[in-house]
PDB file of C-alpha atoms in Angstrom:
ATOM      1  CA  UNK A 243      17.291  41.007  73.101  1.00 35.00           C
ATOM      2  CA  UNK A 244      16.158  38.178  70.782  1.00 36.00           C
ATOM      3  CA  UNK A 245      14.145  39.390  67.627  1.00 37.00           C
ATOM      4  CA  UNK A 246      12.224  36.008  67.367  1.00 36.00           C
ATOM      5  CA  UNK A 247      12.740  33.397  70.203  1.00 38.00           C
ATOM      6  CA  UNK A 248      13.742  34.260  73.885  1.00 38.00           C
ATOM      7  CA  UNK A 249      13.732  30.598  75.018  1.00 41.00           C
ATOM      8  CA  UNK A 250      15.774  29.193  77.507  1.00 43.00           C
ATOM      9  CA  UNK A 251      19.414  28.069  76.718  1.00 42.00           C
ATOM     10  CA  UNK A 252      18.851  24.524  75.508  1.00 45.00           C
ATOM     11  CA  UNK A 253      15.503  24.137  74.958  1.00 44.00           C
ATOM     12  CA  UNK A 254      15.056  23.272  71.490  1.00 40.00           C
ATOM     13  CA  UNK A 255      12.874  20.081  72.297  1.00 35.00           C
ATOM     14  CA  UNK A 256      13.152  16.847  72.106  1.00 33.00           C
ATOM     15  CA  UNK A 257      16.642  15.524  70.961  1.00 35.00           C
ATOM     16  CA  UNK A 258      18.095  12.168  70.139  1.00 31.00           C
ATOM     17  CA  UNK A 259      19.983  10.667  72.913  1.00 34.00           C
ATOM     18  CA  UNK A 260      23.632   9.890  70.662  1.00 38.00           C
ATOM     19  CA  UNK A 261      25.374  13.219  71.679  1.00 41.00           C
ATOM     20  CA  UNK A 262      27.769  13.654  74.369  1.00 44.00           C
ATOM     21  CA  UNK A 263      29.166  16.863  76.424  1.00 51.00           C
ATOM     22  CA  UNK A 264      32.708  17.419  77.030  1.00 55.00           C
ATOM     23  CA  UNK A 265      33.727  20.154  79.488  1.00 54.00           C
ATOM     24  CA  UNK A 266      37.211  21.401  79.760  1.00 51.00           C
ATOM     25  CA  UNK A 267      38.343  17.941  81.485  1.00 44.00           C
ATOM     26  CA  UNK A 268      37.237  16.342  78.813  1.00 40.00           C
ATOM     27  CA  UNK A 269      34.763  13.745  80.206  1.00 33.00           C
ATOM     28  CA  UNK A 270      32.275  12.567  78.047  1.00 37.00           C
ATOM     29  CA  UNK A 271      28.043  12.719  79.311  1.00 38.00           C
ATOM     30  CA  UNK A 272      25.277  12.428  77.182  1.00 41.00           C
ATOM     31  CA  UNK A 273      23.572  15.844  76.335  1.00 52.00           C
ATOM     32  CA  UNK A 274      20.620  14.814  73.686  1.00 57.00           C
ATOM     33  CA  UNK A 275      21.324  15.338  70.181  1.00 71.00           C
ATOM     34  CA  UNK A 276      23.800  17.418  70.340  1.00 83.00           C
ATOM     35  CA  UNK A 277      27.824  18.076  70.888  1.00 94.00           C
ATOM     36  CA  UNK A 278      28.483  19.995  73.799  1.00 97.00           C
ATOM     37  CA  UNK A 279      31.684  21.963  75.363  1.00 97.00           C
ATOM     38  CA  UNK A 280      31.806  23.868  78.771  1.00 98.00           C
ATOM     39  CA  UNK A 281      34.372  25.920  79.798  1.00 98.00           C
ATOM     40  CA  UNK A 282      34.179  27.580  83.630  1.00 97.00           C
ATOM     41  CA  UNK A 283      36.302  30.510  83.449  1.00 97.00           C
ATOM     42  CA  UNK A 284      36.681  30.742  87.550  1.00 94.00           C
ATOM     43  CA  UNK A 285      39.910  32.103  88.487  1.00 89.00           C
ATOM     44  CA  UNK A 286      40.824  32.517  84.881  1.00 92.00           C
ATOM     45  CA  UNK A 287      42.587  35.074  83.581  1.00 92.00           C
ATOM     46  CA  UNK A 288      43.075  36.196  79.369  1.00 95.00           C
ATOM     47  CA  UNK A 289      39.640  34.798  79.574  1.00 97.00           C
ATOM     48  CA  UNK A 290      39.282  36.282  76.013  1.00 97.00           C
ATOM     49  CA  UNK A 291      41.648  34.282  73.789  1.00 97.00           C
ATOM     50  CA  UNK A 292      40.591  31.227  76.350  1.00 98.00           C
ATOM     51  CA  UNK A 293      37.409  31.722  75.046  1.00 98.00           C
ATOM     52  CA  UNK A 294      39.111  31.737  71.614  1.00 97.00           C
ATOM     53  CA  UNK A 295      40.899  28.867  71.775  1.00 98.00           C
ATOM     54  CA  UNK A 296      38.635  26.230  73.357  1.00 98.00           C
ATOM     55  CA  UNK A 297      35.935  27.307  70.803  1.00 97.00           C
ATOM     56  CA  UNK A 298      38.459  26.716  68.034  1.00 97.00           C
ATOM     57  CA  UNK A 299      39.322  23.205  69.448  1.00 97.00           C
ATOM     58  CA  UNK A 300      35.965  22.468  69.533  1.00 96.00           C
ATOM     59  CA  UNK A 301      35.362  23.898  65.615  1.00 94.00           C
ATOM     60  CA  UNK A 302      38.315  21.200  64.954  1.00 93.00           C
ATOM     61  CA  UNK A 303      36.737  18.484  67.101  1.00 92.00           C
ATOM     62  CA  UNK A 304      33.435  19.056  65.115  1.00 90.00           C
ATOM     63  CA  UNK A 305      34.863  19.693  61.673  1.00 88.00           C
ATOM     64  CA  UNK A 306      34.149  23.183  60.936  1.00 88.00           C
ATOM     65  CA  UNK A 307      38.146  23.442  60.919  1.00 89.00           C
ATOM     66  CA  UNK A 308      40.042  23.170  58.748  1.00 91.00           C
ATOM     67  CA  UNK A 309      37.476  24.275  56.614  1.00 88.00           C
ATOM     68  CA  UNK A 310      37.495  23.090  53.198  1.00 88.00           C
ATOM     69  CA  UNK A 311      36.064  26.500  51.789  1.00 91.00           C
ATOM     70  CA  UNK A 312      36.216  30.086  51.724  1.00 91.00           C
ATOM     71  CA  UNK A 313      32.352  29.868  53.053  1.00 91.00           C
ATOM     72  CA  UNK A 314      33.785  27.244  55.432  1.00 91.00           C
ATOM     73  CA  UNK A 315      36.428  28.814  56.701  1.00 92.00           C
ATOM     74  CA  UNK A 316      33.882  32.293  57.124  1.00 93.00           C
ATOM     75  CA  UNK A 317      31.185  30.581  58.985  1.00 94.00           C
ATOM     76  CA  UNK A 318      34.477  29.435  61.360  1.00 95.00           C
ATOM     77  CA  UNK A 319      35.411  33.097  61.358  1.00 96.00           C
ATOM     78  CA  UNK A 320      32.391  34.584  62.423  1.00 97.00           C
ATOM     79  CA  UNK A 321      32.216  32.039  65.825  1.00 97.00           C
ATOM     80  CA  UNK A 322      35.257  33.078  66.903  1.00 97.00           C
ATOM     81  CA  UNK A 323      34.181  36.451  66.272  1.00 97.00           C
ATOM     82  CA  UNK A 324      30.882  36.266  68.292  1.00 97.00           C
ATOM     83  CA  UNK A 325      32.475  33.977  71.118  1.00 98.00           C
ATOM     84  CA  UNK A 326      35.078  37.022  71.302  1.00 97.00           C
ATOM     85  CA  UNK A 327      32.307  40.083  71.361  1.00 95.00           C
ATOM     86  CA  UNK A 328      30.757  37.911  73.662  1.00 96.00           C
ATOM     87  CA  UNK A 329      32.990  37.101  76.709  1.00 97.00           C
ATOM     88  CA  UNK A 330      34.147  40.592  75.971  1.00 94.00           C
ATOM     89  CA  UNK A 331      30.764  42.109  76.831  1.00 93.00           C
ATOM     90  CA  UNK A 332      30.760  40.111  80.244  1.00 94.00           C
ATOM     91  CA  UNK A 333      34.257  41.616  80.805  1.00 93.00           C
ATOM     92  CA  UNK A 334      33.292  44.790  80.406  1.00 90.00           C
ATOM     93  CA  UNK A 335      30.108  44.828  81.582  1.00 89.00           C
ATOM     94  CA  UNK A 336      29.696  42.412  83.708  1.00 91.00           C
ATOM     95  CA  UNK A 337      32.532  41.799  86.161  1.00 89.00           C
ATOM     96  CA  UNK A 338      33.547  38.927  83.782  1.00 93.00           C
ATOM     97  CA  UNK A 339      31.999  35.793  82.312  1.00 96.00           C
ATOM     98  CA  UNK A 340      31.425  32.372  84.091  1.00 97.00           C
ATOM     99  CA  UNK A 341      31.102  29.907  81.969  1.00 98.00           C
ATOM    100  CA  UNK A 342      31.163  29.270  77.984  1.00 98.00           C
ATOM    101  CA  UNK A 343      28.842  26.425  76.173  1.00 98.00           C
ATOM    102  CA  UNK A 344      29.491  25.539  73.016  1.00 98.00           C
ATOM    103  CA  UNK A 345      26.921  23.150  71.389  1.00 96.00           C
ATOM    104  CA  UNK A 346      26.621  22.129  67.908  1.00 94.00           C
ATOM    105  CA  UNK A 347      24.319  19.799  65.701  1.00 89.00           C
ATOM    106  CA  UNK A 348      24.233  19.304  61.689  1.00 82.00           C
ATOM    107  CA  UNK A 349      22.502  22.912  61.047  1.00 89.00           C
ATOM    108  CA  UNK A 350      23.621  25.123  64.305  1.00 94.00           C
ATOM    109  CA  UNK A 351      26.130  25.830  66.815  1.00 96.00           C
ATOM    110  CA  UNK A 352      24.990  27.635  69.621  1.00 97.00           C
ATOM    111  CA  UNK A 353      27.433  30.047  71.997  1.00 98.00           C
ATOM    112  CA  UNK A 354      26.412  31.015  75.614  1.00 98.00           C
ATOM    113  CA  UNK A 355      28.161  32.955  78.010  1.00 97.00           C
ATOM    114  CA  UNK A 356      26.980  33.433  81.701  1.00 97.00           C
ATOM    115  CA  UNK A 357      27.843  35.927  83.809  1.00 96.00           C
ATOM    116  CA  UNK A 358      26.480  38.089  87.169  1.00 93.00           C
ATOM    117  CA  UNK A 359      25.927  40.980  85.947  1.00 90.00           C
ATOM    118  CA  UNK A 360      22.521  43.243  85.798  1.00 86.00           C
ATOM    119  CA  UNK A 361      22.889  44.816  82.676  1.00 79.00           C
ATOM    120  CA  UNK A 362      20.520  44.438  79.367  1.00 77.00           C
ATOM    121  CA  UNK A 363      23.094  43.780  76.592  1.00 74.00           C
ATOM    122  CA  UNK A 364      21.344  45.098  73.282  1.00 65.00           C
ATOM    123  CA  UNK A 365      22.940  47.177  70.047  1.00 65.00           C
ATOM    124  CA  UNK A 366      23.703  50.390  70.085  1.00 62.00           C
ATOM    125  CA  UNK A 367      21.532  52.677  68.527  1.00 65.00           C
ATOM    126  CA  UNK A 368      21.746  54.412  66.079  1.00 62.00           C
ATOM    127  CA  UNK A 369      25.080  52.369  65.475  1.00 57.00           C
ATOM    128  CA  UNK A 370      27.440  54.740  64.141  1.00 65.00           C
ATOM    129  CA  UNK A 371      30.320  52.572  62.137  1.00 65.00           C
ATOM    130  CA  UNK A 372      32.633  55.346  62.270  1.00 65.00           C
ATOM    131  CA  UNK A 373      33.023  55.894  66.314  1.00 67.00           C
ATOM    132  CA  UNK A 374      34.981  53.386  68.099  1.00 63.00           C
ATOM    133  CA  UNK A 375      34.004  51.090  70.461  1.00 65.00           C
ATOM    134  CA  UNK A 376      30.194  50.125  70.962  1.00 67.00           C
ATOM    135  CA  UNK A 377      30.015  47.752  67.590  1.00 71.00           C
ATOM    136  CA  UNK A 378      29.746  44.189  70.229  1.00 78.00           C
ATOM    137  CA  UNK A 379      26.033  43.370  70.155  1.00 86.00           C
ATOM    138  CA  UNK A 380      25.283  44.831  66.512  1.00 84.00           C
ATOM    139  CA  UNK A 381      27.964  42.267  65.463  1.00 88.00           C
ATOM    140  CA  UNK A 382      25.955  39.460  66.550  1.00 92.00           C
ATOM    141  CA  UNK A 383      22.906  40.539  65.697  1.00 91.00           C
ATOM    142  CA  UNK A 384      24.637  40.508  61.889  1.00 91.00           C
ATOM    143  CA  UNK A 385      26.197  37.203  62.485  1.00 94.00           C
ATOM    144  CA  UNK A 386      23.878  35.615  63.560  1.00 95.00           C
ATOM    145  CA  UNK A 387      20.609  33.669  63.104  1.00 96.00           C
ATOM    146  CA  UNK A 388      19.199  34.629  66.164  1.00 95.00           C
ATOM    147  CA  UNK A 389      20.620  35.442  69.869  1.00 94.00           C
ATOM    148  CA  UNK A 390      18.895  36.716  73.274  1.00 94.00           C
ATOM    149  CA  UNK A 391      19.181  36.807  76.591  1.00 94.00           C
ATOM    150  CA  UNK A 392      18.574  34.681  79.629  1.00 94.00           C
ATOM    151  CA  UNK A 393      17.470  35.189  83.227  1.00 92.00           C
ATOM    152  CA  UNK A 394      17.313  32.204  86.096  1.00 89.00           C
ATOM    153  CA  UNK A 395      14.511  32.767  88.274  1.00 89.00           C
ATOM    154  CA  UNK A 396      15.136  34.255  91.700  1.00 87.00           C
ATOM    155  CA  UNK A 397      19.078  34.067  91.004  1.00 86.00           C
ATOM    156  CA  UNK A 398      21.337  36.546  90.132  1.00 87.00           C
ATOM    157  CA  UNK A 399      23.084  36.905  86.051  1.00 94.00           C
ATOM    158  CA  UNK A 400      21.910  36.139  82.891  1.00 95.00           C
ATOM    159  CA  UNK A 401      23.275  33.757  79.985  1.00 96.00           C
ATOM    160  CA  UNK A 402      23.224  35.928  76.687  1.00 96.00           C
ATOM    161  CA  UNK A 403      23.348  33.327  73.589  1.00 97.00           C
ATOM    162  CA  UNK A 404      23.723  33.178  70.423  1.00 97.00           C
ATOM    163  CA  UNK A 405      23.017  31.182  67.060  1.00 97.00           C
ATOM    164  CA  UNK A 406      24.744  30.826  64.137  1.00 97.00           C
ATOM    165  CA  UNK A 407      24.285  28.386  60.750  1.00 93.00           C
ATOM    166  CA  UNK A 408      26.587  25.639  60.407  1.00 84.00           C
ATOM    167  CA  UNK A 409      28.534  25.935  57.117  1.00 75.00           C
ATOM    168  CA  UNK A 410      27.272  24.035  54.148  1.00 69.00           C
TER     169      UNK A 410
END
């Protein structure tokens, strides 16, 4: 769960209205202040590298690739990293994920990953490095700035999220 902030995905106030959202079709709608990607991942299978792969179109589309520097090319790293951990906790945990946002402004982008499932995703404590499996959820906490989890009222699932800085 978050250490600081358990708000709901997108609320981060008021936003200027020049951003647009592109979902895996590709159409364009305004979002706020921000760029946003959607992926559904219904009927999908190797929903893993998908995951992978439309977050590192979107990394190019935004210009965190090709990065420029090693911290560049790091801070690209560690998103696909999380996305991965991520969509691999819903798969393991969760009967799968449902849907991936990706949305990004000039300081953070911000990963969410819906699912169905019940469970309470949190670190594993103590973490023991040496034992496999089990490291998911203590790698984002060390990635990132800040993550938690979501619940809809009266429905079903949970969107876990995730922030992390853009690079300098």
């Amino acid at each position: 769960m978050s250490t600081t902030r358990p708000y709901p995905p997108g609320d981060r106030g008021p936003e200027p209205s020049s951003a647009s959202e592109v979902s895996e079709g590709g159409a364009a709608v305004p979002s706020g202040g921000r760029q946003v990607r959607r992926l559904s991942f219904d009927g999908q299978s190797g929903v893993v590298p998908l995951a992978r792969d439309f977050t590192r179109q979107a990394l190019y589309a935004w210009g965190w690739m090709p990065a420029a520097s090693a911290d560049q090319r790091a801070a690209a790293e560690d998103v696909l990293l999380v996305v991965s951990e991520l969509v691999t906790n819903a798969c393991l945990h969760a009967d799968g994920p449902d849907e991936l946002l990706i949305s990004c402004d000039n300081k953070v982008i911000r990963l969410e990953v819906s699912d169905r499932g019940a469970g309470q995703p949190a670190p594993r404590t103590p973490h023991r490095a040496g034992r496999p499996g089990g490291h998911g959820m203590f790698i984002v906490q060390r990635l990132c700035l800040d993550w938690g989890v979501v619940r809809p009222a009266g429905a079903a699932g949970k969107t876990v999220w995730a922030e992390l800085g853009a690079p300098a």
